[in-house]
Amino acid sequence: MSASTVLYMDHAATSPLRPQAREAMLTALELGANASSVHSLGRRAKMIVEEARAQVLDLVGGYGAKLIFTSGGTEANNMALHQARVREDITHLIISDGEHDSIYTAANYVGKPVLKWPLLPSGLADLEALRTLLAQVEGRAFVALMLVNNETGIIQPVADAAEIVRAAGGWLHVDAVQAAGKINIDFDVLGADSLTLTGHKIGGPVGVGALVYNGDHTIIPMITGGGQEQGLRAGTENVAGLAAFGAAALAVQLCERLPQQTAVEAALKELDARIIGGDVARVPGITCLAVPDWSSQLQLIHMDMAGICVSSGSACSSGKVKHSRVLNAMGLENLSGGVLRISTGWSSQPADWDRFFEVWSGGYKAFRARQSTKLNIKEQA
C-alpha cells in the first residue's frame, strides 16, 4: 500500500508538513549558516530565527510575553517544571490527571511533593478540587493544566483556573500543544505564567518547540553552555526547523467543526460507541470514541489494514497500545481499553470522515457478529 493511497487521520499525533513550512525550511537549509556567527550569513540566519520567534509569538498573542525555542513540547514542558525544581519559593506541584506524560510523569522527578488534581466525569478539571488543593499547600504551588487534552480534544477552563491560582500566589503552566492551530490562543487572556507549543502539531517539523512565558518572570536555564536564546537555552539554533515552525504558525487558519464530523459522531453513538467529552466543549477535528469490548489494538489493526491511519490516544508511549489513563481518571475504566482517536487537520478533506465511518462501522458490526456467534456456541455447549 503506497503512501498516496493511505488516509491519514492522525493529525493530533503529527500533522504533515505544510508546503509553506517546507519552503521556508529549504531556504534556510540553503543558507547553511550558524545564527551565532557574526558574519553576514550568520546575521541572516539570526534574522530568520528572530522572524520565526515573532511569528510563533503572534500565534498566541500576549504582548508582554517572551519565547524560548526548544527541541519540542516535551523539552518545553520540562523547562517549565525546571522552574519548580530550582525555585525555593515553589514548594509543591499540582498536576491535573489529564496532563501529557511530559508533565504528568516528569513532575515526579522534580523532587518536591506532587498533588494530583482530579478530573470530573465530563473530562474537565475539577476547579473546586483545585481550590482545596491550593489551600493545603504551604508556600507557592506550581500548577499544570493543559489547554486541550491530547486524547479527547476537551477544552479545559484555563482562564478560570488561572484566577484561582493567581489568588493563591501560584504559578500556572499551560500545555497548549494540542490547542495551537485549532482554537484561538491569547496568552494574556488565559492568565498563564508559562505555555508550551510545538511545531509538528501545526504542520511544522518535528524537533522544534517553544516555551512562552510572562515577560515579568525570570527564567532559569535548564540547558546551559553557550549564550543562545538570550542565554536561556544553550545549543546551536536549528535555523531551518525554526524557519519552518514560524512559517507554519503564520499559515495557520482556524477551522470550524465540519458537519461531516458531527454526523459521524451521531452515527457512532447509534452503534453504541461513546463519544468522550461529547457533552463539553471540544476542539474541531478530534473525535475520541470508545467501545467496551472491541480493544484499541484490534480497532487499530482493522483500520490500518484498510489504509486508514488513526491512533488509540497519545502517540508518546513508545508505540504501545494501552489503557487510557485519561479515561480512567474520568471514571471510564470499562471503556479505557477500547479507545480510538480520530483527528484531522490542514490537509484533510470532509469526505475523510465518511470513509472512516464506512470502514470502522463495517469492522465493528463484524466484530459484534463474531461475539454473538461465540456466545451462541457457548450457550449450546
Coordinates of C-alpha atoms in Angstrom, one line a residue:
M1 CA 0.0 0.0 0.0
S2 CA 1.6 3.3 -1.1
A3 CA 1.5 6.5 0.9
S4 CA -0.7 8.1 -1.7
T5 CA -3.5 5.6 -1.0
V6 CA -3.4 5.9 2.8
L7 CA -6.0 8.1 4.5
Y8 CA -4.2 10.0 7.3
M9 CA -6.4 10.8 10.2
D10 CA -3.8 11.2 13.0
H11 CA -3.1 14.9 12.9
A12 CA -3.2 15.0 16.7
A13 CA -0.1 12.9 16.7
T14 CA 1.7 14.8 13.9
S15 CA 0.3 17.0 11.2
P16 CA 2.0 16.6 7.8
L17 CA 4.5 19.3 6.9
R18 CA 2.8 22.3 5.3
P19 CA 4.1 23.5 1.9
Q20 CA 4.9 26.9 3.4
A21 CA 6.9 25.2 6.1
R22 CA 8.8 23.0 3.7
E23 CA 9.7 26.0 1.5
A24 CA 10.9 28.0 4.5
M25 CA 13.0 25.1 5.7
L26 CA 14.6 24.5 2.3
T27 CA 15.5 28.2 2.0
A28 CA 17.2 28.2 5.4
L29 CA 19.0 24.9 4.7
E30 CA 20.4 26.5 1.5
L31 CA 21.7 29.4 3.6
G32 CA 23.6 26.9 5.8
A33 CA 24.9 29.3 8.4
N34 CA 25.1 29.4 12.2
A35 CA 22.8 32.0 13.8
S36 CA 25.5 32.8 16.4
S37 CA 28.1 33.8 13.8
V38 CA 28.8 37.5 13.3
H39 CA 29.5 37.4 9.6
S40 CA 26.8 38.4 7.1
L41 CA 25.4 34.8 6.6
G42 CA 25.3 34.3 10.3
R43 CA 23.4 37.6 10.7
R44 CA 20.9 36.5 8.1
A45 CA 20.4 33.2 9.9
K46 CA 19.8 35.1 13.1
M47 CA 17.2 37.3 11.4
I48 CA 15.4 34.1 10.3
V49 CA 15.3 32.8 13.9
E50 CA 14.0 36.2 15.2
E51 CA 11.4 36.3 12.5
A52 CA 10.2 32.8 13.4
R53 CA 10.1 33.9 17.1
A54 CA 7.8 36.8 16.2
Q55 CA 5.6 34.5 14.0
V56 CA 5.2 31.9 16.7
L57 CA 4.5 34.5 19.4
D58 CA 1.9 36.1 17.2
L59 CA 0.1 32.7 17.2
V60 CA -0.6 33.0 21.0
G61 CA -0.9 36.8 21.3
G62 CA 0.5 38.1 24.6
Y63 CA 2.1 41.5 24.1
G64 CA 4.2 41.2 27.2
A65 CA 5.2 37.5 26.6
K66 CA 8.6 36.2 25.7
L67 CA 9.5 33.0 23.9
I68 CA 12.4 30.4 24.2
F69 CA 12.8 28.0 21.4
T70 CA 13.3 24.3 22.4
S71 CA 13.6 20.9 20.7
G72 CA 9.8 20.3 21.1
G73 CA 6.9 20.3 23.5
T74 CA 8.5 17.7 25.9
E75 CA 11.6 19.8 26.4
A76 CA 9.4 23.0 26.8
N77 CA 7.3 21.2 29.5
N78 CA 10.4 20.0 31.3
M79 CA 11.8 23.5 31.2
A80 CA 8.7 24.8 32.9
L81 CA 9.0 22.0 35.5
H82 CA 12.6 23.0 35.9
Q83 CA 11.4 26.4 37.3
A84 CA 9.5 24.5 40.0
R85 CA 12.7 22.4 40.7
V86 CA 15.1 25.3 41.3
R87 CA 12.8 27.9 42.8
E88 CA 12.9 27.7 46.6
D89 CA 9.6 29.5 46.9
I90 CA 7.8 26.8 45.0
T91 CA 7.1 24.0 47.5
H92 CA 4.5 21.8 45.8
L93 CA 3.3 20.8 42.3
I94 CA -0.4 20.3 41.5
I95 CA -0.8 18.3 38.3
S96 CA -4.1 17.6 36.6
D97 CA -4.9 13.9 35.9
G98 CA -5.3 14.8 32.2
E99 CA -1.8 16.1 31.6
H100 CA 0.6 14.7 28.9
D101 CA 3.3 12.4 30.2
S102 CA 5.9 15.1 29.7
I103 CA 4.2 16.8 32.6
Y104 CA 2.4 14.1 34.4
T105 CA 5.3 11.7 34.7
A106 CA 8.2 14.2 34.6
A107 CA 6.7 16.0 37.6
N108 CA 7.7 13.1 39.8
Y109 CA 11.4 13.8 39.1
V110 CA 11.3 17.4 40.3
G111 CA 12.0 16.4 43.9
K112 CA 9.1 18.2 45.5
P113 CA 5.7 16.9 46.6
V114 CA 3.2 16.3 43.8
L115 CA -0.5 16.6 44.3
K116 CA -2.8 15.0 41.7
W117 CA -5.7 17.2 40.6
P118 CA -8.7 15.1 39.6
L119 CA -10.9 15.3 36.5
L120 CA -14.7 15.4 36.6
P121 CA -16.6 12.7 34.8
S122 CA -17.1 15.2 32.0
G123 CA -13.3 15.3 31.5
L124 CA -13.0 18.8 32.7
A125 CA -10.6 19.6 35.5
D126 CA -12.3 20.0 38.9
L127 CA -11.9 23.6 39.9
E128 CA -13.3 23.2 43.4
A129 CA -10.7 20.4 43.9
L130 CA -8.0 22.9 42.8
R131 CA -9.1 25.4 45.4
T132 CA -9.0 22.7 48.1
L133 CA -5.5 21.5 47.0
L134 CA -4.1 25.1 46.9
A135 CA -5.5 25.6 50.5
Q136 CA -3.4 22.6 51.6
V137 CA -0.1 24.0 50.3
E138 CA 2.3 25.9 52.5
G139 CA 4.3 28.1 50.2
R140 CA 3.9 28.6 46.5
A141 CA 2.4 25.9 44.1
F142 CA 3.3 25.1 40.5
V143 CA 0.1 24.2 38.8
A144 CA -0.2 22.4 35.4
L145 CA -3.3 22.4 33.3
M146 CA -3.3 21.7 29.5
L147 CA -5.5 23.8 27.4
V148 CA -6.8 21.0 25.2
N149 CA -6.5 17.3 26.1
N150 CA -4.5 15.5 23.6
E151 CA -6.6 12.3 23.8
T152 CA -10.1 13.7 23.9
G153 CA -9.9 17.2 22.5
I154 CA -11.7 18.6 25.5
I155 CA -11.0 22.3 26.1
Q156 CA -10.1 22.9 29.7
P157 CA -11.2 26.0 31.8
V158 CA -7.7 27.5 31.9
A159 CA -8.7 31.1 32.4
D160 CA -10.9 30.2 35.4
A161 CA -8.1 28.1 36.8
A162 CA -5.7 31.0 36.3
E163 CA -7.8 33.2 38.5
I164 CA -7.8 30.6 41.3
V165 CA -4.0 30.0 41.0
R166 CA -3.2 33.7 40.9
A167 CA -5.3 34.4 44.0
A168 CA -3.2 31.8 45.8
G169 CA 0.0 33.2 44.5
G170 CA 0.9 30.2 42.4
W171 CA 2.5 29.6 39.0
L172 CA 0.2 28.2 36.3
H173 CA 1.8 26.3 33.4
V174 CA -0.4 25.6 30.3
D175 CA 0.5 22.9 27.8
A176 CA -1.1 24.3 24.6
V177 CA 0.5 21.9 22.2
Q178 CA -2.8 20.4 21.1
A179 CA -4.7 23.7 21.1
A180 CA -2.5 25.6 18.7
G181 CA -4.0 25.8 15.2
K182 CA -7.4 24.6 16.4
I183 CA -8.7 27.4 18.7
N184 CA -7.6 31.0 19.3
I185 CA -5.0 31.3 22.0
D186 CA -4.4 34.5 23.8
F187 CA -1.7 34.2 26.4
D188 CA -2.8 37.4 28.3
V189 CA -6.4 36.3 28.4
L190 CA -5.5 32.8 29.6
G191 CA -3.6 34.3 32.5
A192 CA -0.8 31.7 32.4
D193 CA 2.7 32.2 33.7
S194 CA 4.1 29.8 31.0
L195 CA 2.8 28.0 28.0
T196 CA 4.1 25.2 25.7
L197 CA 3.9 24.9 21.9
T198 CA 5.4 22.5 19.3
G199 CA 5.9 22.7 15.6
H200 CA 4.7 19.3 14.4
K201 CA 1.1 19.7 15.6
I202 CA 0.5 22.7 13.3
G203 CA 2.2 21.5 10.1
G204 CA 5.7 22.4 11.1
P205 CA 8.6 20.0 11.5
V206 CA 9.3 17.5 14.3
G207 CA 12.0 18.7 16.7
V208 CA 11.1 22.3 17.3
G209 CA 9.0 23.8 20.1
A210 CA 8.7 26.8 22.4
L211 CA 8.2 27.9 25.9
V212 CA 6.2 31.1 26.1
Y213 CA 6.4 32.9 29.4
N214 CA 5.3 36.1 31.2
G215 CA 8.0 38.7 30.4
D216 CA 8.0 39.8 34.1
H217 CA 9.3 36.4 35.2
T218 CA 13.0 35.4 35.3
I219 CA 13.5 32.1 33.6
I220 CA 16.3 29.8 35.0
P221 CA 18.0 27.8 32.2
M222 CA 17.8 24.0 32.1
I223 CA 20.4 23.5 29.4
T224 CA 23.5 25.6 29.9
G225 CA 26.6 26.2 27.8
G226 CA 26.6 28.9 25.1
G227 CA 24.6 32.1 25.1
Q228 CA 21.9 31.1 22.6
E229 CA 18.3 32.0 23.2
Q230 CA 19.3 35.0 25.4
G231 CA 21.3 32.7 27.5
L232 CA 18.3 30.7 28.5
R233 CA 18.7 27.6 26.3
A234 CA 22.2 26.7 25.1
G235 CA 22.8 24.9 21.8
T236 CA 23.2 25.9 18.2
E237 CA 19.9 27.0 16.8
N238 CA 18.0 24.7 14.4
V239 CA 17.6 27.6 11.9
A240 CA 15.8 25.5 9.2
G241 CA 13.5 23.9 11.7
L242 CA 12.6 27.2 13.3
A243 CA 12.0 28.9 10.0
A244 CA 9.6 26.1 9.2
F245 CA 7.9 26.4 12.6
G246 CA 7.4 30.2 12.0
A247 CA 6.0 29.6 8.5
A248 CA 3.6 27.0 9.8
A249 CA 2.4 29.4 12.6
L250 CA 1.9 32.1 10.0
A251 CA -0.1 29.8 7.8
V252 CA -2.5 28.6 10.5
Q253 CA -6.1 29.2 9.7
L254 CA -8.6 28.0 12.3
C255 CA -11.3 25.8 11.0
E256 CA -14.9 25.3 12.2
R257 CA -16.2 21.9 13.2
L258 CA -17.2 20.1 10.0
P259 CA -20.8 18.9 9.6
Q260 CA -19.3 15.5 8.5
Q261 CA -17.6 15.1 11.8
T262 CA -20.8 15.9 13.7
A263 CA -22.8 13.4 11.5
V264 CA -20.2 10.6 12.0
E265 CA -20.3 11.1 15.8
A266 CA -24.1 10.8 15.8
A267 CA -23.9 7.6 13.7
L268 CA -21.2 6.2 16.0
K269 CA -23.5 6.8 19.0
E270 CA -26.2 4.8 17.2
L271 CA -23.8 1.9 17.2
D272 CA -23.4 2.2 21.0
A273 CA -20.0 3.9 20.8
R274 CA -19.3 6.5 23.4
I275 CA -18.0 9.9 22.2
I276 CA -15.7 11.0 25.0
G277 CA -16.3 14.6 26.0
G278 CA -19.4 14.7 23.9
D279 CA -21.2 17.0 26.4
V280 CA -18.5 19.7 26.8
A281 CA -16.6 22.0 24.5
R282 CA -14.0 20.3 22.3
V283 CA -11.8 21.4 19.5
P284 CA -12.8 20.7 15.9
G285 CA -11.1 17.8 14.2
I286 CA -10.7 15.4 17.2
T287 CA -13.1 12.6 18.0
C288 CA -12.3 10.2 20.8
L289 CA -14.6 7.2 20.7
A290 CA -14.7 4.2 23.0
V291 CA -16.5 0.8 23.0
P292 CA -16.3 -1.7 25.9
D293 CA -15.3 -4.9 24.2
W294 CA -13.5 -4.2 20.9
S295 CA -10.0 -3.5 22.0
S296 CA -8.0 -0.5 20.8
Q297 CA -5.4 -2.8 19.3
L298 CA -7.9 -4.7 17.2
Q299 CA -9.5 -1.5 16.1
L300 CA -6.1 -0.1 15.0
I301 CA -5.3 -3.3 13.1
H302 CA -8.6 -3.2 11.3
M303 CA -8.3 0.4 10.3
D304 CA -4.6 0.1 9.3
M305 CA -5.4 -2.9 7.0
A306 CA -7.9 -0.7 5.3
G307 CA -5.3 2.0 4.8
I308 CA -6.6 4.5 7.5
C309 CA -4.2 5.9 10.0
V310 CA -5.7 6.7 13.4
S311 CA -4.5 6.2 17.0
S312 CA -5.5 4.9 20.3
G313 CA -4.7 8.1 22.1
S314 CA -1.3 9.8 22.8
A315 CA 1.4 8.8 20.4
C316 CA 4.1 9.4 23.1
S317 CA 4.1 5.9 24.6
S318 CA 6.8 4.2 22.5
G319 CA 4.3 2.8 20.1
K320 CA 2.4 0.9 22.8
V321 CA -1.3 0.4 22.8
K322 CA -2.5 0.5 26.4
H323 CA -5.5 1.6 28.5
S324 CA -6.1 5.3 28.6
R325 CA -5.0 7.0 31.8
V326 CA -7.3 9.9 31.0
L327 CA -10.4 7.8 30.6
N328 CA -9.5 6.1 33.9
A329 CA -9.4 9.5 35.6
M330 CA -12.8 10.2 34.2
G331 CA -14.2 7.1 35.8
L332 CA -14.5 5.3 32.5
E333 CA -12.3 2.3 33.3
N334 CA -14.6 -0.1 31.5
L335 CA -14.0 1.9 28.2
S336 CA -10.4 2.8 28.6
G337 CA -9.1 -0.3 26.7
G338 CA -11.3 0.4 23.7
V339 CA -10.4 3.9 22.8
L340 CA -9.8 5.2 19.3
R341 CA -8.8 8.8 18.4
I342 CA -9.6 10.2 15.0
S343 CA -8.0 13.6 14.2
T344 CA -8.0 15.7 11.1
G345 CA -6.1 18.8 10.1
W346 CA -5.0 21.2 7.4
S347 CA -4.6 18.6 4.7
S348 CA -7.8 16.7 5.4
Q349 CA -11.0 16.5 3.3
P350 CA -14.6 16.4 4.6
A351 CA -15.1 13.1 2.9
D352 CA -12.4 11.6 5.1
W353 CA -14.9 11.3 7.9
D354 CA -17.4 9.4 5.8
R355 CA -14.6 7.0 4.7
F356 CA -13.6 6.5 8.3
F357 CA -17.1 5.6 9.4
E358 CA -17.6 3.2 6.5
V359 CA -14.6 1.2 7.5
W360 CA -14.9 1.4 11.2
S361 CA -18.6 0.5 11.3
G362 CA -18.1 -2.4 9.0
G363 CA -15.4 -3.8 11.3
Y364 CA -17.5 -3.2 14.4
K365 CA -20.5 -4.9 13.0
A366 CA -18.4 -7.9 12.0
F367 CA -16.8 -8.0 15.5
R368 CA -20.3 -7.9 17.1
A369 CA -21.4 -10.8 14.9
R370 CA -18.4 -12.9 15.9
Q371 CA -19.1 -12.2 19.6
S372 CA -22.7 -13.2 19.1
T373 CA -21.7 -16.4 17.4
K374 CA -19.3 -17.3 20.2
L375 CA -22.0 -16.6 22.8
N376 CA -24.4 -18.9 21.0
I377 CA -21.9 -21.7 20.8
K378 CA -21.1 -21.3 24.5
E379 CA -24.8 -21.5 25.4
Q380 CA -25.3 -24.6 23.3
A381 CA -22.3 -26.4 24.7

